[in-house]
CSV table of C-alpha atoms in Angstrom, one decimal:
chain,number,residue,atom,x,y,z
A,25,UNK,CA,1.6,-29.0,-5.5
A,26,UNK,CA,3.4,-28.2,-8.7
A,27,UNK,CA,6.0,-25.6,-8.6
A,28,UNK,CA,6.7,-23.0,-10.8
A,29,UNK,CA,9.4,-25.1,-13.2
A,30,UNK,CA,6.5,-28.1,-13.5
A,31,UNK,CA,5.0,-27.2,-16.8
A,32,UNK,CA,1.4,-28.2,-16.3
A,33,UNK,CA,-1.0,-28.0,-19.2
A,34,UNK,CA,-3.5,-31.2,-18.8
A,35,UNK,CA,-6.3,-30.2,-16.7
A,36,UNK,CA,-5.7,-31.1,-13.1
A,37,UNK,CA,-6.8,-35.0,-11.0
A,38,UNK,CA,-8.8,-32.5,-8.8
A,39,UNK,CA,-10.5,-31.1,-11.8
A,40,UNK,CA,-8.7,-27.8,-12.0
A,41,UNK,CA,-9.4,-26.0,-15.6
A,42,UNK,CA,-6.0,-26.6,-17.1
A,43,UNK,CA,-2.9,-25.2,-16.7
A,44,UNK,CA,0.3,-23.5,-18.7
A,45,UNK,CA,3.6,-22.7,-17.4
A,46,UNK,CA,4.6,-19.0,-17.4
A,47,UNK,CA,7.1,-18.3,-20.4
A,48,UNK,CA,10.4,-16.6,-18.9
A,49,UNK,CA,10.7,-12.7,-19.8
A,50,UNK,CA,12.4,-12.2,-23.0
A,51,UNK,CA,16.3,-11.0,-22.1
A,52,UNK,CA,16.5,-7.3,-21.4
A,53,UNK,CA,18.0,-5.4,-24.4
A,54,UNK,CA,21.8,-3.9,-23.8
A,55,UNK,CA,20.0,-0.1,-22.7
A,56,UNK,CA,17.6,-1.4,-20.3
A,57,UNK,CA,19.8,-4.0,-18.7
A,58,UNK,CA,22.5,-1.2,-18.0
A,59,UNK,CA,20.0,1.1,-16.7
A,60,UNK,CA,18.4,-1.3,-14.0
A,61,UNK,CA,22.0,-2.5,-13.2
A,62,UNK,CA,22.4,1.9,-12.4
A,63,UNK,CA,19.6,2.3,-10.6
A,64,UNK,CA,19.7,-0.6,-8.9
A,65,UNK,CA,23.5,0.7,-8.2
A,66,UNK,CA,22.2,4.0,-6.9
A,67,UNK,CA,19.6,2.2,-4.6
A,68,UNK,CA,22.4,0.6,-2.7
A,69,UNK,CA,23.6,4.0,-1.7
A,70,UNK,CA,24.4,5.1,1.4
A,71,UNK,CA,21.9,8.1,2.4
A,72,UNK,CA,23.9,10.8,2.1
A,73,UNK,CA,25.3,9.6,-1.5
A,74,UNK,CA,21.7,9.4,-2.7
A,75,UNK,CA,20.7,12.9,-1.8
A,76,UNK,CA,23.6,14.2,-3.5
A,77,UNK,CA,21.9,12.7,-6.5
A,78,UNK,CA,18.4,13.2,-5.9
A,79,UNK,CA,19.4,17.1,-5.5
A,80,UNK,CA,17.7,19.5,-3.0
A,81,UNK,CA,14.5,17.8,-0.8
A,82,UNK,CA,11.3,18.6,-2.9
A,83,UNK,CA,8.3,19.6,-1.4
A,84,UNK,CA,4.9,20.2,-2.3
A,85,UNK,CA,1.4,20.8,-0.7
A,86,UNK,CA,2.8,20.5,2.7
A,87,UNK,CA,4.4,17.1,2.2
A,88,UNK,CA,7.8,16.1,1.4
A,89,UNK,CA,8.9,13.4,-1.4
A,90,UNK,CA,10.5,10.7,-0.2
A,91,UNK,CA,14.5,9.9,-1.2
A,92,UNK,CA,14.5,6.6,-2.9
A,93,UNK,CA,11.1,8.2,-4.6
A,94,UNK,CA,13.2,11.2,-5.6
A,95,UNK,CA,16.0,9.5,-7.2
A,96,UNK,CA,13.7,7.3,-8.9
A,97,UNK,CA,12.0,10.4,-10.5
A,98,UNK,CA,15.0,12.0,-11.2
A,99,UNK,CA,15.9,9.0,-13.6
A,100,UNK,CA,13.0,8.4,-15.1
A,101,UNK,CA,12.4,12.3,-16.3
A,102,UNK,CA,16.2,11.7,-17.6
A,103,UNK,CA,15.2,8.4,-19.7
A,104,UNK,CA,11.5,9.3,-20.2
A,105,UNK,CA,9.6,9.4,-23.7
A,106,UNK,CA,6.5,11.4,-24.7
A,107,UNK,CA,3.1,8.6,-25.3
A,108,UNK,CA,2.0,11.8,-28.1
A,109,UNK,CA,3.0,10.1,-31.1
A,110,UNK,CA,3.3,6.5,-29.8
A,111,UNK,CA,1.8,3.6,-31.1
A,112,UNK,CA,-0.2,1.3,-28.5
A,113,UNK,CA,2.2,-1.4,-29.3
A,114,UNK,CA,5.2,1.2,-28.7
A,115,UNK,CA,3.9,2.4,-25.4
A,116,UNK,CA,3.0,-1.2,-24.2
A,117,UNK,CA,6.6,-2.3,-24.8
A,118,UNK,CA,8.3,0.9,-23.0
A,119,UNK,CA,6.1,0.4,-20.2
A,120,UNK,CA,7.1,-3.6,-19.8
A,121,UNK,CA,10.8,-2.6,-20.5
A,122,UNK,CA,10.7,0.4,-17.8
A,123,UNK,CA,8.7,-2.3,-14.9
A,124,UNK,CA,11.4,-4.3,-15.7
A,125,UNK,CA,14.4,-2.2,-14.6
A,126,UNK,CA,12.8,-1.2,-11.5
A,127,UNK,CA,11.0,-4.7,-10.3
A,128,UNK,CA,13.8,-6.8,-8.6
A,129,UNK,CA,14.4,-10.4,-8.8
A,130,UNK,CA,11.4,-12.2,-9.0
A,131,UNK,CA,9.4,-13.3,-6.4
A,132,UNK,CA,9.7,-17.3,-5.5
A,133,UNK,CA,6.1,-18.9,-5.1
A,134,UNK,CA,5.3,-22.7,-4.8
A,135,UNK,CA,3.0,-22.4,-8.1
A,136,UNK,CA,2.5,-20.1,-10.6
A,137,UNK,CA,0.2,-20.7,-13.7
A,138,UNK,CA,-1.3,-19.4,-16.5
A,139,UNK,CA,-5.4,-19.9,-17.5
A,140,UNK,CA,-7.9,-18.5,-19.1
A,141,UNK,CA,-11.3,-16.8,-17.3
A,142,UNK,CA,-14.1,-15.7,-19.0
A,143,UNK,CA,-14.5,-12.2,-20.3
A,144,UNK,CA,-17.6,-10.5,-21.5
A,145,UNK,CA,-16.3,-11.2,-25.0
A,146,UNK,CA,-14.4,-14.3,-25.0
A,147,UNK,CA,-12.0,-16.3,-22.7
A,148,UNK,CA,-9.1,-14.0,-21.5
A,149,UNK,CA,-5.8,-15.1,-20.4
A,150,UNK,CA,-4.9,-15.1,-16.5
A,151,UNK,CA,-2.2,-15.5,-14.2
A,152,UNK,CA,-2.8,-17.4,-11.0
A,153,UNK,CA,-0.2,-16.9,-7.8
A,154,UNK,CA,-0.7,-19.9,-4.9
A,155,UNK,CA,1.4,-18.8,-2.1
A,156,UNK,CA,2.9,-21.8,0.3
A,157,UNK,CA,-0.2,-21.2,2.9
A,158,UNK,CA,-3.0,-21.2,0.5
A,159,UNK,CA,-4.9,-24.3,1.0
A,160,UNK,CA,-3.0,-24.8,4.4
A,161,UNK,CA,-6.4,-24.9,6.3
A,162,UNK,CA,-9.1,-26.1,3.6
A,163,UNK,CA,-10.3,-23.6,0.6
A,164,UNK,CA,-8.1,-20.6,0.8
A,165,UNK,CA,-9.1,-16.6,-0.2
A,166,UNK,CA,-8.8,-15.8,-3.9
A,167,UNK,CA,-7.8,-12.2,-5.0
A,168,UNK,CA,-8.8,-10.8,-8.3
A,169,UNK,CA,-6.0,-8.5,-9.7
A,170,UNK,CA,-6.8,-5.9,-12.7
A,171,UNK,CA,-3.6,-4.2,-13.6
A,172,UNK,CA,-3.0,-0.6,-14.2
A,173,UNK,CA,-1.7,1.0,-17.6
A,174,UNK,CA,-4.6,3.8,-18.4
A,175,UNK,CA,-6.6,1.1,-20.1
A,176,UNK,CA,-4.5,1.1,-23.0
A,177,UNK,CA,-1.1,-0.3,-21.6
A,178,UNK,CA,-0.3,-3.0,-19.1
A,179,UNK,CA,-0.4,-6.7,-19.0
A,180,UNK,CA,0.3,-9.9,-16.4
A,181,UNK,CA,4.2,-9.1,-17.3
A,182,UNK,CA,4.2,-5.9,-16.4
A,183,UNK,CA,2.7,-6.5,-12.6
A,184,UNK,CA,3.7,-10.0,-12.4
A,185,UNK,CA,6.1,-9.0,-9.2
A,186,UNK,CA,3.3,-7.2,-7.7
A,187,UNK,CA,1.0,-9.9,-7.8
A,188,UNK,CA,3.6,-12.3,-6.2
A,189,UNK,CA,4.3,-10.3,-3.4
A,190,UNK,CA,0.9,-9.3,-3.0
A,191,UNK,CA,0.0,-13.4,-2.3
A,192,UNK,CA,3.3,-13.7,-0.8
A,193,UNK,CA,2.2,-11.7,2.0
A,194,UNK,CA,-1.5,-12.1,2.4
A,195,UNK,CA,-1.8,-15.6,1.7
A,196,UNK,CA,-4.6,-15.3,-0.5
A,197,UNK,CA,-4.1,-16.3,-4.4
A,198,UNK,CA,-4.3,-14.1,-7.0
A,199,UNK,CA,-5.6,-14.3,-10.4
A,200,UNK,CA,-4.2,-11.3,-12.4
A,201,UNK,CA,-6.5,-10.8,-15.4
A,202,UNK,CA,-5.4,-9.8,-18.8
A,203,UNK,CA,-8.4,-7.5,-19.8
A,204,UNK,CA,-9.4,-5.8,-23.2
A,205,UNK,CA,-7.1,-2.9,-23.7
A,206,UNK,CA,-7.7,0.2,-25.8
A,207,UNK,CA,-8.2,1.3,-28.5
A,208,UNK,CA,-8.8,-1.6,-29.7
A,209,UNK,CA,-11.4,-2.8,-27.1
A,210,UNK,CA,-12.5,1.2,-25.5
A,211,UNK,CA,-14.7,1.7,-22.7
A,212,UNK,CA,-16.9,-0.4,-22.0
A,213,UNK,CA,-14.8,-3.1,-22.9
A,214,UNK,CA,-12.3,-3.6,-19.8
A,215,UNK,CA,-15.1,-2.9,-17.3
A,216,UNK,CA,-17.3,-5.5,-18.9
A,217,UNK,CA,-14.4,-8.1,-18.7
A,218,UNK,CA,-13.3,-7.3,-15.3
A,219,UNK,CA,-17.1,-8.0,-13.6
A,220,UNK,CA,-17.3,-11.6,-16.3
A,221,UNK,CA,-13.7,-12.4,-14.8
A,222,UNK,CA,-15.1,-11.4,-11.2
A,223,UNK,CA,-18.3,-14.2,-11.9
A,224,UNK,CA,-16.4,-16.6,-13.4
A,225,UNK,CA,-14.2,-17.1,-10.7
A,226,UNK,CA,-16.8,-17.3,-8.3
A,227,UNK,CA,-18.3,-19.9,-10.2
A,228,UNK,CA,-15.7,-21.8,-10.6
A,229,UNK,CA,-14.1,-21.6,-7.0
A,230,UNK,CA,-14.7,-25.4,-6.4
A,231,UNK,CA,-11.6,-25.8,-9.6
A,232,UNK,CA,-9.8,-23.0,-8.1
A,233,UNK,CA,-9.8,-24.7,-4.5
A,234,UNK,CA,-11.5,-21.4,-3.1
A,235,UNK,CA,-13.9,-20.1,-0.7
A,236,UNK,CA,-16.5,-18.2,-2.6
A,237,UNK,CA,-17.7,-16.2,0.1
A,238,UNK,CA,-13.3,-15.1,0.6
A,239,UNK,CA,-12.5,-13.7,-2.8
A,240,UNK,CA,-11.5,-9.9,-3.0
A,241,UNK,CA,-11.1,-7.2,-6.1
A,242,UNK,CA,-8.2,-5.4,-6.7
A,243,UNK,CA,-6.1,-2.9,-9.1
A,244,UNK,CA,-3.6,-0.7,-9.2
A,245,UNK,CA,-4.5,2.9,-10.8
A,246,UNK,CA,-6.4,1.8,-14.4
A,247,UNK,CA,-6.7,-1.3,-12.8
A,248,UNK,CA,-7.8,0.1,-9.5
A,249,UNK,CA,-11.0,1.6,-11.5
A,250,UNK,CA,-12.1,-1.6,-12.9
A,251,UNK,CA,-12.0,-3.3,-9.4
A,252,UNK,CA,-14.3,-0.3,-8.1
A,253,UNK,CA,-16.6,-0.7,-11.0
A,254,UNK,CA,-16.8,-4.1,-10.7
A,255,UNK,CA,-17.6,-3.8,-6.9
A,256,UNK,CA,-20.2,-1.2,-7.5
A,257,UNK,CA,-21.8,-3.5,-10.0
A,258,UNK,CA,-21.9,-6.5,-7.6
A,259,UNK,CA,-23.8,-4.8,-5.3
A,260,UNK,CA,-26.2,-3.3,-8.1
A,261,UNK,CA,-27.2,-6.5,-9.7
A,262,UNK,CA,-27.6,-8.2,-6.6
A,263,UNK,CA,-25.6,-11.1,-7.7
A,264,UNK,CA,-22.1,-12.7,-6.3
A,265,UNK,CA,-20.3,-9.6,-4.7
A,266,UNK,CA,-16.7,-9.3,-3.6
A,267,UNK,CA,-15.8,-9.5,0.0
A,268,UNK,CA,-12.9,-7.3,-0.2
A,269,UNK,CA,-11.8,-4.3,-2.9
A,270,UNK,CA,-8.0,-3.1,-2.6
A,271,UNK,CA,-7.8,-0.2,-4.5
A,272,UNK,CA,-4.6,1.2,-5.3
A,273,UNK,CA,-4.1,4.9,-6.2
A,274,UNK,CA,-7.3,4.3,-8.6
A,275,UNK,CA,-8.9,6.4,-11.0
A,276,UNK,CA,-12.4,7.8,-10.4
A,277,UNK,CA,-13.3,10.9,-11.5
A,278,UNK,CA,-13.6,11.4,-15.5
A,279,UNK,CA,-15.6,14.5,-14.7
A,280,UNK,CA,-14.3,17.1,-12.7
A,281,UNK,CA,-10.5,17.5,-12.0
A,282,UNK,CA,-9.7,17.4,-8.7
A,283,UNK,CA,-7.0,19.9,-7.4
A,284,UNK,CA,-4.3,17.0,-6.8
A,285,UNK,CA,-4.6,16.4,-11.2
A,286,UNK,CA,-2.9,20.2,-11.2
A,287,UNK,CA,-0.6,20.0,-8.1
A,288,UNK,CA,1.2,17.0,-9.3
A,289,UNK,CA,0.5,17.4,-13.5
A,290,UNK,CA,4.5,17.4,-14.3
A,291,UNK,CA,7.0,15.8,-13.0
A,292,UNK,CA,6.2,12.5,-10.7
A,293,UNK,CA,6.2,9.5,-13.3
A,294,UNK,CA,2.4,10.3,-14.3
A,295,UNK,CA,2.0,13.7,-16.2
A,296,UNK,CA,-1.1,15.3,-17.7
A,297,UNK,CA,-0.5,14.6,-20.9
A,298,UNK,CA,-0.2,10.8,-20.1
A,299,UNK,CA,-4.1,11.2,-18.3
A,300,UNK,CA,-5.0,13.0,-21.8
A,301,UNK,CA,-3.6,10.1,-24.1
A,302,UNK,CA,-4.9,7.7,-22.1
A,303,UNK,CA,-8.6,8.9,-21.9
A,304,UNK,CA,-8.5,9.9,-25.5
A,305,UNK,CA,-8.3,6.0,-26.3
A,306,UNK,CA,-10.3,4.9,-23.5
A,307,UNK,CA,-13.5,7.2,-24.3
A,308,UNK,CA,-15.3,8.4,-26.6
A,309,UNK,CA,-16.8,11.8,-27.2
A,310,UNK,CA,-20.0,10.6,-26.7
A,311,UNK,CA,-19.3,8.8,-23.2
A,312,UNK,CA,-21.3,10.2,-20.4
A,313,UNK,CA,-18.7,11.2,-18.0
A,314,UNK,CA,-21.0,10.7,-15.0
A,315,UNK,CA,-21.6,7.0,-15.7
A,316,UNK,CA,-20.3,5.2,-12.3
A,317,UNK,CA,-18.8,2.6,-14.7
A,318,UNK,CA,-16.5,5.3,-16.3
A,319,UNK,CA,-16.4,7.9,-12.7
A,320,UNK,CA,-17.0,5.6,-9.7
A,321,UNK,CA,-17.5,8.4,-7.6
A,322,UNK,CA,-20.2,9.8,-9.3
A,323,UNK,CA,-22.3,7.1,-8.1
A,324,UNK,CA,-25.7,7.7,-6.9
A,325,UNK,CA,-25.5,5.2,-4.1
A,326,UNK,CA,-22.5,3.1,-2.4
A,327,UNK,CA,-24.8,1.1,0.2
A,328,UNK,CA,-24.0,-2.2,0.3
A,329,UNK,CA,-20.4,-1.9,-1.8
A,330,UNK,CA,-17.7,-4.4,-0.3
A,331,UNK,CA,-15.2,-3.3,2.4
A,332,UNK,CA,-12.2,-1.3,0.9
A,333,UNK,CA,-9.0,-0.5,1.3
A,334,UNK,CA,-8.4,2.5,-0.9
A,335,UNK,CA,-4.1,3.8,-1.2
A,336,UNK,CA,-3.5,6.7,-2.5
A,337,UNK,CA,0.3,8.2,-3.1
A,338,UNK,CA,1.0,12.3,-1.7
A,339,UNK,CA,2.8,13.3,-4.8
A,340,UNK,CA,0.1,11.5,-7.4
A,341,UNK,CA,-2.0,13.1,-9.5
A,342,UNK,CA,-5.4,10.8,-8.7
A,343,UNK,CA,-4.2,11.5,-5.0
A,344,UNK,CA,-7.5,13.9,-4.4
A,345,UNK,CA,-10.2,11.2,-6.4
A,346,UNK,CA,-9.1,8.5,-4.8
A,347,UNK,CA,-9.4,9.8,-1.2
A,348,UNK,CA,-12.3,11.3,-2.3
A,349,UNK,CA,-14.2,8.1,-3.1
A,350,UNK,CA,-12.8,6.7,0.5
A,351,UNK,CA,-14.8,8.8,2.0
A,352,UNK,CA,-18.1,8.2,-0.1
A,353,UNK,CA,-17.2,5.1,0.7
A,354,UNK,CA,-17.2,5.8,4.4
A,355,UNK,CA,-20.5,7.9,4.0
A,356,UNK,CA,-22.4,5.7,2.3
A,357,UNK,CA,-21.5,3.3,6.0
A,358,UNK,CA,-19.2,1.1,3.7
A,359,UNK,CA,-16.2,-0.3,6.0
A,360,UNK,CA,-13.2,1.6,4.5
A,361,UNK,CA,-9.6,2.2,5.5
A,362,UNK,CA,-7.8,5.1,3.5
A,363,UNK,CA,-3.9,4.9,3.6
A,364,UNK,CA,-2.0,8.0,2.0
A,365,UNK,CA,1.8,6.9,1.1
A,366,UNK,CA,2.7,10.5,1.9
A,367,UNK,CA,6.1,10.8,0.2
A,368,UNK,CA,5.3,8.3,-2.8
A,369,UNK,CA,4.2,8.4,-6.9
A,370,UNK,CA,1.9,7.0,-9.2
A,371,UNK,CA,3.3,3.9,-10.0
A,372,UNK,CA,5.3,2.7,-6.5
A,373,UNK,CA,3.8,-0.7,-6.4
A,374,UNK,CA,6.3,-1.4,-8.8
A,375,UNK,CA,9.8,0.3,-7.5
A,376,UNK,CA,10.9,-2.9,-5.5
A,377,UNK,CA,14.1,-2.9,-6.2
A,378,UNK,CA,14.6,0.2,-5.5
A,379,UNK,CA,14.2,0.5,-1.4
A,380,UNK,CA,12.5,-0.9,1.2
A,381,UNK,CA,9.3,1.7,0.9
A,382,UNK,CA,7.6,-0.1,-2.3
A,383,UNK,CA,7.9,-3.3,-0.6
A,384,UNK,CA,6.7,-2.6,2.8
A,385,UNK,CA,4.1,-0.4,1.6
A,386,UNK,CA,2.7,-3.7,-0.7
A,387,UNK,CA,3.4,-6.1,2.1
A,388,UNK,CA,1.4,-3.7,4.4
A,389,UNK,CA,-1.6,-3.9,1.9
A,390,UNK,CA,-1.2,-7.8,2.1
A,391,UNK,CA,-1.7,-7.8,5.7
A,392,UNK,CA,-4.4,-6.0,5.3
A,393,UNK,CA,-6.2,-8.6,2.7
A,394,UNK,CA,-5.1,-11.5,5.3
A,395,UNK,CA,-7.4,-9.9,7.8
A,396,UNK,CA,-10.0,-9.0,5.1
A,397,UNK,CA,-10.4,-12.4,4.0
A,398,UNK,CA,-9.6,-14.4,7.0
A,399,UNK,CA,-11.9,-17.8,7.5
């Protein structure tokens, strides 16, 4: 099996579509490499040190935010930029520059590549993860990865150490899909791509070495939308349908706000006006906010959607809409496990570097694929 230093661009012996390496990331400028060496500095504190810095316990709706959590806040809201006034391209490159001081060294895998998979428009670049145990015993799981960034930001960069660890642990691979973005490409757009990306993987398992009856959704928050749509979709159509959705703190409800959007609307890494920008791009006026496409949870019918695991964050403002659709979910006699990271924010998947919580908490969802998907 190659490895991730074997550039590999001719198609495969075994007839897998072809390959490219992944590029290196681009050096970290002067500001962002000092800031992850700081908060990488203040992570290594001792307990007692870190509160001093994190300031007073903060608590809110009955639950308490968790240290590491709190220091990481406290930085960010120090550092942090308003999106009003922002280009797309601006607000893409702060958010790859801000994963980047917070994500850790990267995560070793045997082989890591870059594809394409079709979207409903065109062939879209993907990232596939093989983790040392993939084909160990025949065709392995596959895990379909749309990231988060409100539509509009995000790419395989910026949730490339998610994705590893994420494979790392469950043993499945994982194709992380680089979907339409907005404005550019608004609604429907990234939904579209992300069931086309869904099919064609299915059809082309045989290339992929995978079982097509083992291959999962997922996403994190933007990302964590599509994956529900597509699942929703699956079972509509009545074609190929996921065996698996992981849904991380996901977005669901463009229609009413749920009390949690309020609780939690300043101050905890997602802020209201960061929903607003991002839904201004991503709709239009003339969207019908009750489509399930655009609010999964205002879906007429879940029968029949694929088992879920649905995480939510305490201190996140999509807390209440995402725990809200676990239990259509569960209504609608869908097999679904809800998991509330009590003391976490929007956004923790990415925080691996600083603490153990980010990291258990993802390693925790990969066990929980490895069981979804087992043979």
């Amino acid at each position: 099996m190659a490895t991730e230093a074997t550039p590999a661009t001719a198609p495969a012996a075994d007839g897998v579509a072809a390959r490219s390496p992944v590029a290196p990331p681009s050096p970290l400028g002067a500001l962002p490499r000092a800031e992850a060496f700081g908060a990488r500095a203040v992570a290594a504190l001792p307990p007692r040190i870190k509160r001093l810095v994190a300031g007073k316990p903060i608590h809110r709706d009955g639950l308490e935010l968790d240290l590491d959590t709190q220091v990481i806040v406290k930085l960010a809201e120090r550092n942090k930029s308003s999106l009003a006034g922002q280009t797309p391209t601006e607000a893409r490159e702060e958010m790859r520059n801000a994963v980047r001081v917070v994500e850790g060294p990267r995560i070793e895998l045997p082989d890591v590549f870059e594809t394409t998979v079709a979207g409903a428009a065109g062939p879209l670049r993907a990232r596939v993860y093989v983790p040392e145990e993939a084909h160990a015993q025949g065709l392995g799981a596959l895990t379909i990865y749309y990231h988060g960034g409100g539509w509009v930001r995000g790419d395989l960069d910026t949730h490339d150490q998610p994705c590893r660890l994420l494979a790392k642990t469950s043993g499945s691979t994982v194709m992380s899909v680089d979907y339409r973005l907005a404005p550019e490409d608004p609604f429907p757009a990234a939904v579209d791509d992300a069931l086309a990306a869904f099919n064609d993987a299915v059809a082309r398992a045989g290339e992929l070495g995978v079982d097509p009856a083992r291959i999962a959704v997922a996403g994190d928050s933007a990302g964590g939308h599509l994956a529900a749509a597509t699942a929703q979709r699956c079972a509509t159509d009545g074609g190929p349908a996921p065996a698996f959705q992981l849904l991380i703190y996901p977005a669901t409800d463009f229609v009413e706000k749920a009390p949690s959007r309020t609780t939690f609307a300043e101050g905890f890494i997602l802020t209201k006006e960061e929903m607003d920008w991002y839904e201004e791009r991503f709709l239009a006026l003339g969207d019908d906010r009750h489509d399930p496409r655009v609010s999964p949870l205002w879906a007429d019918d879940l029968t029949g959607v694929a088992p879920a695991l649905v995480v939510t964050a305490g201190f996140d403002p999509l807390r209440d809409e995402g725990e809200a659709y676990a239990r259509r979910l569960s209504e609608a006699g869908v097999r679904c496990l809800l998991r509330r990271h009590s003391g976490y924010v929007h956004g923790f998947i990415h925080f691996l570097a600083l603490g153990p919580g980010s990291r258990q908490a993802l390693a925790e969802m990969g066990g929980v694929l490895r069981a979804a998907l087992a043979a």
